[in-house]
mmCIF file of N, CA, C and O in Angstrom:
data_model
loop_
_atom_site.group_PDB
_atom_site.id
_atom_site.type_symbol
_atom_site.label_atom_id
_atom_site.label_comp_id
_atom_site.label_asym_id
_atom_site.label_seq_id
_atom_site.Cartn_x
_atom_site.Cartn_y
_atom_site.Cartn_z
ATOM 1 N N ASP A 34 -188.685 -255.581 34.263
ATOM 2 C CA ASP A 34 -189.561 -254.332 34.560
ATOM 3 C C ASP A 34 -188.194 -253.675 34.889
ATOM 4 O O ASP A 34 -187.698 -252.008 34.426
ATOM 5 N N ARG A 35 -187.573 -254.202 36.149
ATOM 6 C CA ARG A 35 -185.685 -253.469 36.587
ATOM 7 C C ARG A 35 -184.986 -253.421 34.988
ATOM 8 O O ARG A 35 -184.212 -251.737 35.080
ATOM 9 N N VAL A 36 -184.594 -253.725 34.303
ATOM 10 C CA VAL A 36 -183.804 -253.993 33.076
ATOM 11 C C VAL A 36 -184.176 -252.625 32.304
ATOM 12 O O VAL A 36 -183.165 -251.505 32.125
ATOM 13 N N LEU A 37 -185.459 -252.613 32.102
ATOM 14 C CA LEU A 37 -186.340 -251.278 31.721
ATOM 15 C C LEU A 37 -186.182 -250.552 31.947
ATOM 16 O O LEU A 37 -185.278 -249.621 31.129
ATOM 17 N N ALA A 38 -186.415 -250.043 33.693
ATOM 18 C CA ALA A 38 -186.347 -248.980 34.588
ATOM 19 C C ALA A 38 -184.657 -248.729 33.978
ATOM 20 O O ALA A 38 -184.480 -247.138 34.543
ATOM 21 N N HIS A 39 -183.968 -249.386 34.381
ATOM 22 C CA HIS A 39 -182.186 -249.156 34.336
ATOM 23 C C HIS A 39 -182.027 -248.459 33.418
ATOM 24 O O HIS A 39 -181.092 -247.365 33.113
ATOM 25 N N PHE A 40 -182.427 -248.997 31.905
ATOM 26 C CA PHE A 40 -181.962 -248.285 30.485
ATOM 27 C C PHE A 40 -182.550 -246.769 29.719
ATOM 28 O O PHE A 40 -181.965 -246.141 29.615
ATOM 29 N N THR A 41 -183.865 -246.968 30.749
ATOM 30 C CA THR A 41 -184.856 -245.626 30.933
ATOM 31 C C THR A 41 -184.005 -244.321 31.311
ATOM 32 O O THR A 41 -183.864 -243.575 31.327
ATOM 33 N N ASP A 42 -183.893 -245.367 33.246
ATOM 34 C CA ASP A 42 -183.115 -244.197 33.106
ATOM 35 C C ASP A 42 -181.100 -244.031 32.930
ATOM 36 O O ASP A 42 -180.999 -242.161 32.818
ATOM 37 N N LYS A 43 -180.631 -244.217 32.611
ATOM 38 C CA LYS A 43 -179.408 -244.290 31.454
ATOM 39 C C LYS A 43 -179.710 -243.626 30.373
ATOM 40 O O LYS A 43 -178.914 -242.566 29.983
ATOM 41 N N ILE A 44 -180.913 -243.739 29.787
ATOM 42 C CA ILE A 44 -180.812 -242.474 28.582
ATOM 43 C C ILE A 44 -181.080 -241.424 29.027
ATOM 44 O O ILE A 44 -180.816 -240.108 28.258
ATOM 45 N N ALA A 45 -182.035 -241.398 29.732
ATOM 46 C CA ALA A 45 -182.580 -240.501 30.782
ATOM 47 C C ALA A 45 -181.220 -239.376 31.271
ATOM 48 O O ALA A 45 -180.506 -238.143 31.038
ATOM 49 N N MET A 46 -180.452 -239.903 31.648
ATOM 50 C CA MET A 46 -178.793 -239.032 32.130
ATOM 51 C C MET A 46 -177.869 -238.660 30.880
ATOM 52 O O MET A 46 -177.200 -237.877 30.814
ATOM 53 N N GLN A 47 -177.920 -239.713 29.876
ATOM 54 C CA GLN A 47 -177.453 -239.451 29.138
ATOM 55 C C GLN A 47 -177.537 -238.068 28.081
ATOM 56 O O GLN A 47 -177.457 -237.103 27.432
ATOM 57 N N ALA A 48 -178.764 -237.743 27.553
ATOM 58 C CA ALA A 48 -179.659 -236.362 27.682
ATOM 59 C C ALA A 48 -179.803 -235.861 28.572
ATOM 60 O O ALA A 48 -179.551 -234.301 28.203
ATOM 61 N N LYS A 49 -179.825 -235.282 29.559
ATOM 62 C CA LYS A 49 -179.206 -234.640 30.073
ATOM 63 C C LYS A 49 -177.958 -234.378 29.753
ATOM 64 O O LYS A 49 -177.473 -232.861 29.559
ATOM 65 N N ALA A 50 -176.655 -234.971 30.153
ATOM 66 C CA ALA A 50 -175.314 -234.944 29.755
ATOM 67 C C ALA A 50 -174.831 -234.278 28.744
ATOM 68 O O ALA A 50 -174.114 -233.297 28.298
ATOM 69 N N GLN A 51 -176.151 -234.310 27.706
ATOM 70 C CA GLN A 51 -176.044 -233.514 26.281
ATOM 71 C C GLN A 51 -176.472 -232.220 25.991
ATOM 72 O O GLN A 51 -175.508 -231.842 25.543
ATOM 73 N N GLU A 52 -177.484 -231.876 26.775
ATOM 74 C CA GLU A 52 -177.994 -230.720 27.001
ATOM 75 C C GLU A 52 -176.856 -229.717 27.829
ATOM 76 O O GLU A 52 -176.737 -229.112 28.007
ATOM 77 N N ARG A 53 -176.119 -230.333 29.074
ATOM 78 C CA ARG A 53 -174.354 -230.040 29.422
ATOM 79 C C ARG A 53 -173.646 -229.412 28.576
ATOM 80 O O ARG A 53 -173.457 -228.573 28.267
ATOM 81 N N TYR A 54 -173.784 -230.329 27.760
ATOM 82 C CA TYR A 54 -172.563 -230.523 26.306
ATOM 83 C C TYR A 54 -172.831 -229.674 26.013
ATOM 84 O O TYR A 54 -172.247 -228.649 25.175
ATOM 85 N N ALA A 55 -173.558 -229.535 25.057
ATOM 86 C CA ALA A 55 -173.846 -228.571 24.222
ATOM 87 C C ALA A 55 -174.780 -227.434 24.406
ATOM 88 O O ALA A 55 -174.025 -225.856 24.024
ATOM 89 N N SER A 56 -174.709 -226.748 25.661
ATOM 90 C CA SER A 56 -174.848 -225.706 26.445
ATOM 91 C C SER A 56 -173.887 -224.703 26.546
ATOM 92 O O SER A 56 -173.264 -223.508 26.682
ATOM 93 N N ILE A 57 -171.840 -225.464 26.690
ATOM 94 C CA ILE A 57 -170.778 -225.172 26.918
ATOM 95 C C ILE A 57 -169.958 -225.041 25.518
ATOM 96 O O ILE A 57 -168.751 -224.944 25.245
ATOM 97 N N ARG A 58 -170.765 -226.354 24.892
ATOM 98 C CA ARG A 58 -169.784 -226.295 23.148
ATOM 99 C C ARG A 58 -169.178 -225.088 22.275
ATOM 100 O O ARG A 58 -168.404 -225.356 21.700
ATOM 101 N N ASP A 59 -170.284 -224.263 22.574
ATOM 102 C CA ASP A 59 -169.138 -222.738 21.809
ATOM 103 C C ASP A 59 -168.550 -221.681 22.599
ATOM 104 O O ASP A 59 -168.031 -221.516 21.731
ATOM 105 N N LYS A 60 -168.723 -221.720 23.531
ATOM 106 C CA LYS A 60 -167.889 -221.201 24.945
ATOM 107 C C LYS A 60 -166.004 -221.349 24.090
ATOM 108 O O LYS A 60 -165.720 -222.732 23.906
ATOM 109 N N PRO A 61 -165.515 -220.773 24.550
ATOM 110 C CA PRO A 61 -163.893 -220.496 24.423
ATOM 111 C C PRO A 61 -163.653 -221.985 24.824
ATOM 112 O O PRO A 61 -163.142 -222.087 26.542
ATOM 113 N N ALA A 62 -162.580 -222.341 24.631
ATOM 114 C CA ALA A 62 -161.651 -223.422 25.472
ATOM 115 C C ALA A 62 -160.407 -222.961 26.803
ATOM 116 O O ALA A 62 -159.647 -223.210 25.726
ATOM 117 N N GLU A 63 -160.977 -222.370 27.505
ATOM 118 C CA GLU A 63 -159.948 -221.780 27.964
ATOM 119 C C GLU A 63 -159.765 -221.740 29.272
ATOM 120 O O GLU A 63 -160.671 -221.225 29.951
ATOM 121 N N THR A 64 -158.353 -222.116 29.840
ATOM 122 C CA THR A 64 -158.290 -221.605 31.531
ATOM 123 C C THR A 64 -158.371 -220.645 31.860
ATOM 124 O O THR A 64 -158.571 -219.066 31.709
ATOM 125 N N LEU A 65 -158.655 -221.031 33.699
ATOM 126 C CA LEU A 65 -158.516 -219.488 34.415
ATOM 127 C C LEU A 65 -157.590 -218.583 33.884
ATOM 128 O O LEU A 65 -157.945 -217.315 34.215
ATOM 129 N N CYS A 66 -156.239 -219.233 34.244
ATOM 130 C CA CYS A 66 -155.397 -218.141 33.951
ATOM 131 C C CYS A 66 -155.186 -217.626 32.293
ATOM 132 O O CYS A 66 -154.339 -216.719 32.512
ATOM 133 N N GLY A 67 -155.981 -218.112 31.532
ATOM 134 C CA GLY A 67 -156.047 -217.629 30.219
ATOM 135 C C GLY A 67 -155.816 -218.281 28.866
ATOM 136 O O GLY A 67 -154.819 -217.863 27.620
ATOM 137 N N SER A 68 -155.205 -219.921 29.343
ATOM 138 C CA SER A 68 -154.049 -220.555 28.349
ATOM 139 C C SER A 68 -155.313 -221.192 27.507
ATOM 140 O O SER A 68 -156.497 -221.493 28.338
ATOM 141 N N VAL A 69 -154.840 -221.375 26.265
ATOM 142 C CA VAL A 69 -155.306 -221.504 25.540
ATOM 143 C C VAL A 69 -155.873 -223.355 25.291
ATOM 144 O O VAL A 69 -154.835 -223.289 24.618
ATOM 145 N N ILE A 70 -156.946 -223.893 25.483
ATOM 146 C CA ILE A 70 -156.659 -225.180 24.658
ATOM 147 C C ILE A 70 -156.825 -225.712 23.841
ATOM 148 O O ILE A 70 -158.296 -225.326 23.405
ATOM 149 N N SER A 71 -156.484 -226.705 22.948
ATOM 150 C CA SER A 71 -157.184 -227.426 21.860
ATOM 151 C C SER A 71 -157.858 -228.811 22.155
ATOM 152 O O SER A 71 -157.296 -229.117 22.963
ATOM 153 N N LEU A 72 -159.541 -228.223 22.180
ATOM 154 C CA LEU A 72 -159.910 -229.348 22.425
ATOM 155 C C LEU A 72 -160.221 -230.811 21.586
ATOM 156 O O LEU A 72 -160.895 -229.886 20.611
ATOM 157 N N THR A 73 -159.894 -231.411 21.801
ATOM 158 C CA THR A 73 -160.447 -232.991 20.182
ATOM 159 C C THR A 73 -160.893 -234.111 20.971
ATOM 160 O O THR A 73 -161.062 -233.667 21.730
ATOM 161 N N MET A 74 -161.978 -234.480 19.455
ATOM 162 C CA MET A 74 -162.721 -236.021 20.073
ATOM 163 C C MET A 74 -162.050 -236.923 19.793
ATOM 164 O O MET A 74 -160.928 -236.942 19.089
ATOM 165 N N ASN A 75 -161.963 -238.127 20.877
ATOM 166 C CA ASN A 75 -162.022 -239.317 20.237
ATOM 167 C C ASN A 75 -162.808 -240.346 19.493
ATOM 168 O O ASN A 75 -164.148 -239.205 19.698
ATOM 169 N N ALA A 76 -162.402 -241.050 18.662
ATOM 170 C CA ALA A 76 -163.308 -241.440 17.494
ATOM 171 C C ALA A 76 -162.418 -242.736 17.529
ATOM 172 O O ALA A 76 -161.811 -243.302 17.368
ATOM 173 N N GLY A 77 -163.235 -243.980 17.221
ATOM 174 C CA GLY A 77 -162.871 -245.572 16.483
ATOM 175 C C GLY A 77 -163.536 -245.730 15.864
ATOM 176 O O GLY A 77 -162.925 -247.088 15.439
ATOM 177 N N LEU A 78 -164.256 -245.330 15.062
ATOM 178 C CA LEU A 78 -164.962 -245.609 13.359
ATOM 179 C C LEU A 78 -165.536 -244.320 13.105
ATOM 180 O O LEU A 78 -166.135 -243.617 12.917
ATOM 181 N N MET A 79 -165.595 -244.334 11.324
ATOM 182 C CA MET A 79 -166.014 -244.367 10.621
ATOM 183 C C MET A 79 -167.628 -243.559 11.352
ATOM 184 O O MET A 79 -167.357 -242.071 10.884
ATOM 185 N N ALA A 80 -168.095 -243.957 11.034
ATOM 186 C CA ALA A 80 -169.419 -243.381 12.001
ATOM 187 C C ALA A 80 -169.161 -242.519 13.142
ATOM 188 O O ALA A 80 -170.495 -241.734 13.124
ATOM 189 N N ASP A 81 -168.303 -242.311 14.183
ATOM 190 C CA ASP A 81 -167.936 -241.269 14.598
ATOM 191 C C ASP A 81 -167.703 -239.966 13.689
ATOM 192 O O ASP A 81 -168.332 -238.640 15.159
ATOM 193 N N LEU A 82 -166.935 -240.277 12.902
ATOM 194 C CA LEU A 82 -167.012 -238.752 12.159
ATOM 195 C C LEU A 82 -167.665 -237.740 11.745
ATOM 196 O O LEU A 82 -167.720 -236.474 11.623
ATOM 197 N N PRO A 83 -168.808 -238.432 11.496
ATOM 198 C CA PRO A 83 -169.920 -236.847 10.921
ATOM 199 C C PRO A 83 -170.359 -236.556 12.151
ATOM 200 O O PRO A 83 -170.629 -235.387 12.482
ATOM 201 N N SER A 84 -170.356 -236.919 13.809
ATOM 202 C CA SER A 84 -170.373 -236.488 14.863
ATOM 203 C C SER A 84 -169.897 -235.402 15.099
ATOM 204 O O SER A 84 -169.629 -234.627 15.608
ATOM 205 N N LEU A 85 -168.264 -235.086 14.036
ATOM 206 C CA LEU A 85 -167.269 -233.764 14.582
ATOM 207 C C LEU A 85 -167.870 -232.278 14.469
ATOM 208 O O LEU A 85 -167.440 -231.444 15.186
ATOM 209 N N PRO A 86 -168.126 -232.152 13.484
ATOM 210 C CA PRO A 86 -168.936 -230.483 13.554
ATOM 211 C C PRO A 86 -169.271 -230.100 13.989
ATOM 212 O O PRO A 86 -169.510 -228.957 15.018
ATOM 213 N N SER A 87 -170.332 -230.914 14.784
ATOM 214 C CA SER A 87 -171.528 -230.454 16.297
ATOM 215 C C SER A 87 -171.070 -230.890 17.461
ATOM 216 O O SER A 87 -171.870 -230.207 18.472
ATOM 217 N N SER A 88 -170.357 -231.568 17.832
ATOM 218 C CA SER A 88 -169.132 -231.988 18.891
ATOM 219 C C SER A 88 -168.726 -230.244 19.412
ATOM 220 O O SER A 88 -168.463 -230.074 20.801
ATOM 221 N N GLY A 89 -168.298 -229.624 18.167
ATOM 222 C CA GLY A 89 -166.980 -228.480 19.455
ATOM 223 C C GLY A 89 -165.780 -228.276 19.466
ATOM 224 O O GLY A 89 -164.932 -227.944 19.160
ATOM 225 N N ALA A 90 -165.469 -229.479 18.545
ATOM 226 C CA ALA A 90 -164.246 -230.583 18.585
ATOM 227 C C ALA A 90 -163.612 -229.644 17.703
ATOM 228 O O ALA A 90 -164.333 -229.668 16.327
ATOM 229 N N GLU A 91 -162.352 -229.482 17.666
ATOM 230 C CA GLU A 91 -161.215 -228.790 16.925
ATOM 231 C C GLU A 91 -160.788 -229.684 15.462
ATOM 232 O O GLU A 91 -160.783 -229.225 14.298
ATOM 233 N N GLY A 92 -160.664 -231.110 16.089
ATOM 234 C CA GLY A 92 -160.585 -232.158 15.146
ATOM 235 C C GLY A 92 -160.216 -234.025 15.520
ATOM 236 O O GLY A 92 -160.848 -233.811 16.797
ATOM 237 N N VAL A 93 -159.764 -234.233 15.628
ATOM 238 C CA VAL A 93 -160.089 -235.818 16.003
ATOM 239 C C VAL A 93 -158.615 -235.762 16.956
ATOM 240 O O VAL A 93 -157.796 -235.678 16.117
ATOM 241 N N GLY A 94 -158.721 -236.253 18.185
ATOM 242 C CA GLY A 94 -157.388 -236.374 18.557
ATOM 243 C C GLY A 94 -156.402 -238.392 18.657
ATOM 244 O O GLY A 94 -155.182 -237.901 18.300
ATOM 245 N N LEU A 95 -157.682 -238.505 18.808
ATOM 246 C CA LEU A 95 -157.473 -240.163 18.870
ATOM 247 C C LEU A 95 -158.561 -240.688 18.054
ATOM 248 O O LEU A 95 -159.652 -240.357 17.712
ATOM 249 N N PHE A 96 -157.620 -241.586 17.364
ATOM 250 C CA PHE A 96 -158.343 -242.590 16.627
ATOM 251 C C PHE A 96 -157.644 -243.698 16.888
ATOM 252 O O PHE A 96 -156.728 -244.150 16.341
ATOM 253 N N ARG A 97 -158.679 -244.566 16.984
ATOM 254 C CA ARG A 97 -158.818 -245.775 17.100
ATOM 255 C C ARG A 97 -158.788 -246.779 16.439
ATOM 256 O O ARG A 97 -159.572 -246.845 16.217
ATOM 257 N N THR A 98 -157.656 -247.476 15.904
ATOM 258 C CA THR A 98 -157.604 -247.464 15.066
ATOM 259 C C THR A 98 -157.620 -249.189 15.184
ATOM 260 O O THR A 98 -158.455 -249.930 14.147
ATOM 261 N N GLU A 99 -157.108 -249.621 15.982
ATOM 262 C CA GLU A 99 -157.464 -251.269 16.294
ATOM 263 C C GLU A 99 -159.272 -251.408 16.005
ATOM 264 O O GLU A 99 -159.349 -252.806 16.321
ATOM 265 N N LEU A 100 -159.960 -250.556 16.170
ATOM 266 C CA LEU A 100 -161.219 -250.359 16.226
ATOM 267 C C LEU A 100 -161.695 -251.131 14.718
ATOM 268 O O LEU A 100 -162.493 -252.082 14.558
ATOM 269 N N GLN A 101 -160.864 -250.761 13.464
ATOM 270 C CA GLN A 101 -161.617 -250.732 12.622
ATOM 271 C C GLN A 101 -161.412 -252.376 11.975
ATOM 272 O O GLN A 101 -161.742 -253.175 11.111
ATOM 273 N N PHE A 102 -161.060 -253.066 12.791
ATOM 274 C CA PHE A 102 -159.635 -254.492 12.744
ATOM 275 C C PHE A 102 -160.777 -255.310 13.470
ATOM 276 O O PHE A 102 -160.742 -256.318 12.801
ATOM 277 N N LEU A 103 -161.246 -254.623 14.574
ATOM 278 C CA LEU A 103 -161.827 -255.575 15.296
ATOM 279 C C LEU A 103 -163.396 -256.169 14.677
ATOM 280 O O LEU A 103 -163.676 -256.711 15.274
ATOM 281 N N THR A 104 -163.792 -254.845 14.716
ATOM 282 C CA THR A 104 -165.254 -255.202 13.760
ATOM 283 C C THR A 104 -165.234 -255.594 12.460
ATOM 284 O O THR A 104 -166.738 -256.326 12.057
ATOM 285 N N ARG A 105 -164.339 -256.611 11.803
ATOM 286 C CA ARG A 105 -164.429 -257.169 10.820
ATOM 287 C C ARG A 105 -164.076 -259.011 11.211
ATOM 288 O O ARG A 105 -163.377 -259.054 12.193
ATOM 289 N N SER A 106 -164.970 -259.354 10.502
ATOM 290 C CA SER A 106 -164.602 -261.302 10.109
ATOM 291 C C SER A 106 -163.340 -261.454 9.692
ATOM 292 O O SER A 106 -162.809 -263.081 10.479
ATOM 293 N N LYS A 107 -162.373 -260.750 9.125
ATOM 294 C CA LYS A 107 -161.371 -261.256 9.612
ATOM 295 C C LYS A 107 -160.220 -260.286 9.043
ATOM 296 O O LYS A 107 -160.578 -258.932 8.647
ATOM 297 N N VAL A 108 -158.445 -260.564 8.922
ATOM 298 C CA VAL A 108 -157.848 -259.370 8.913
ATOM 299 C C VAL A 108 -157.408 -258.196 7.619
ATOM 300 O O VAL A 108 -157.770 -259.495 6.396
ATOM 301 N N SER A 109 -157.312 -257.526 8.129
ATOM 302 C CA SER A 109 -157.727 -256.742 6.686
ATOM 303 C C SER A 109 -156.125 -256.872 6.113
ATOM 304 O O SER A 109 -154.917 -257.011 6.520
ATOM 305 N N ARG A 110 -155.241 -257.439 4.548
ATOM 306 C CA ARG A 110 -154.286 -257.207 4.141
ATOM 307 C C ARG A 110 -154.436 -256.133 2.624
ATOM 308 O O ARG A 110 -155.635 -255.649 2.504
ATOM 309 N N GLY A 111 -153.217 -256.642 2.086
ATOM 310 C CA GLY A 111 -153.153 -255.228 1.742
ATOM 311 C C GLY A 111 -152.577 -253.990 1.239
ATOM 312 O O GLY A 111 -152.544 -253.033 2.228
ATOM 313 N N SER A 112 -153.723 -253.313 0.778
ATOM 314 C CA SER A 112 -153.411 -251.846 0.636
ATOM 315 C C SER A 112 -154.916 -251.407 1.493
ATOM 316 O O SER A 112 -155.943 -250.257 1.494
ATOM 317 N N ALA A 113 -156.047 -252.431 2.202
ATOM 318 C CA ALA A 113 -156.970 -252.193 2.857
ATOM 319 C C ALA A 113 -156.675 -250.993 3.731
ATOM 320 O O ALA A 113 -158.221 -250.075 4.351
ATOM 321 N N PRO A 114 -156.142 -251.104 4.867
ATOM 322 C CA PRO A 114 -155.400 -250.043 6.105
ATOM 323 C C PRO A 114 -155.300 -248.917 5.387
ATOM 324 O O PRO A 114 -156.183 -248.241 5.743
ATOM 325 N N ALA A 115 -155.146 -248.776 4.539
ATOM 326 C CA ALA A 115 -153.981 -247.514 3.936
ATOM 327 C C ALA A 115 -156.010 -246.990 3.357
ATOM 328 O O ALA A 115 -155.586 -245.794 3.983
ATOM 329 N N GLU A 116 -156.282 -247.389 2.800
ATOM 330 C CA GLU A 116 -157.572 -247.115 2.363
ATOM 331 C C GLU A 116 -158.180 -246.717 3.569
ATOM 332 O O GLU A 116 -158.857 -245.751 3.238
ATOM 333 N N ILE A 117 -158.274 -247.444 5.062
ATOM 334 C CA ILE A 117 -159.818 -246.704 5.664
ATOM 335 C C ILE A 117 -158.359 -245.601 6.032
ATOM 336 O O ILE A 117 -159.581 -245.125 6.501
ATOM 337 N N TYR A 118 -158.066 -245.152 5.711
ATOM 338 C CA TYR A 118 -156.962 -244.797 7.228
ATOM 339 C C TYR A 118 -156.767 -243.242 5.681
ATOM 340 O O TYR A 118 -157.637 -241.756 6.299
ATOM 341 N N ALA A 119 -156.962 -243.642 4.995
ATOM 342 C CA ALA A 119 -157.309 -242.404 3.426
ATOM 343 C C ALA A 119 -158.669 -241.531 3.389
ATOM 344 O O ALA A 119 -158.868 -240.542 3.999
ATOM 345 N N ARG A 120 -159.994 -242.836 4.150
ATOM 346 C CA ARG A 120 -160.980 -242.248 4.184
ATOM 347 C C ARG A 120 -161.049 -241.187 5.592
ATOM 348 O O ARG A 120 -161.626 -239.934 5.873
ATOM 349 N N VAL A 121 -160.649 -241.640 6.598
ATOM 350 C CA VAL A 121 -160.549 -241.334 7.872
ATOM 351 C C VAL A 121 -159.813 -239.750 7.429
ATOM 352 O O VAL A 121 -160.571 -238.687 8.233
ATOM 353 N N LEU A 122 -159.115 -240.092 7.073
ATOM 354 C CA LEU A 122 -158.406 -238.276 6.874
ATOM 355 C C LEU A 122 -159.242 -237.533 5.903
ATOM 356 O O LEU A 122 -159.174 -236.014 6.021
ATOM 357 N N ASP A 123 -159.267 -238.259 4.574
ATOM 358 C CA ASP A 123 -160.933 -236.715 4.233
ATOM 359 C C ASP A 123 -161.742 -236.186 4.785
ATOM 360 O O ASP A 123 -162.312 -235.456 4.343
ATOM 361 N N ALA A 124 -162.770 -237.667 5.652
ATOM 362 C CA ALA A 124 -163.601 -236.987 6.316
ATOM 363 C C ALA A 124 -163.340 -235.522 6.607
ATOM 364 O O ALA A 124 -164.256 -235.358 7.731
#
């Protein structure tokens, strides 16, 4: 029961955070002194990239390349890593 309650609370907190993010997503990324900042998102898997358009980010700032290989049962060889990066850049 405690585990279920903990996860229920965690899901509710995440939903509230998403609401807060949505309320400021389309505001300009500008400091109080007027400097404009480029906001980008971090991504670790191809599955993260579809959320880019709705995130409000201007692009991907950090793509965690190691996650592409840690999720596989064997090391990619040859052109496989280049193919992964090409798919990311196309996305």
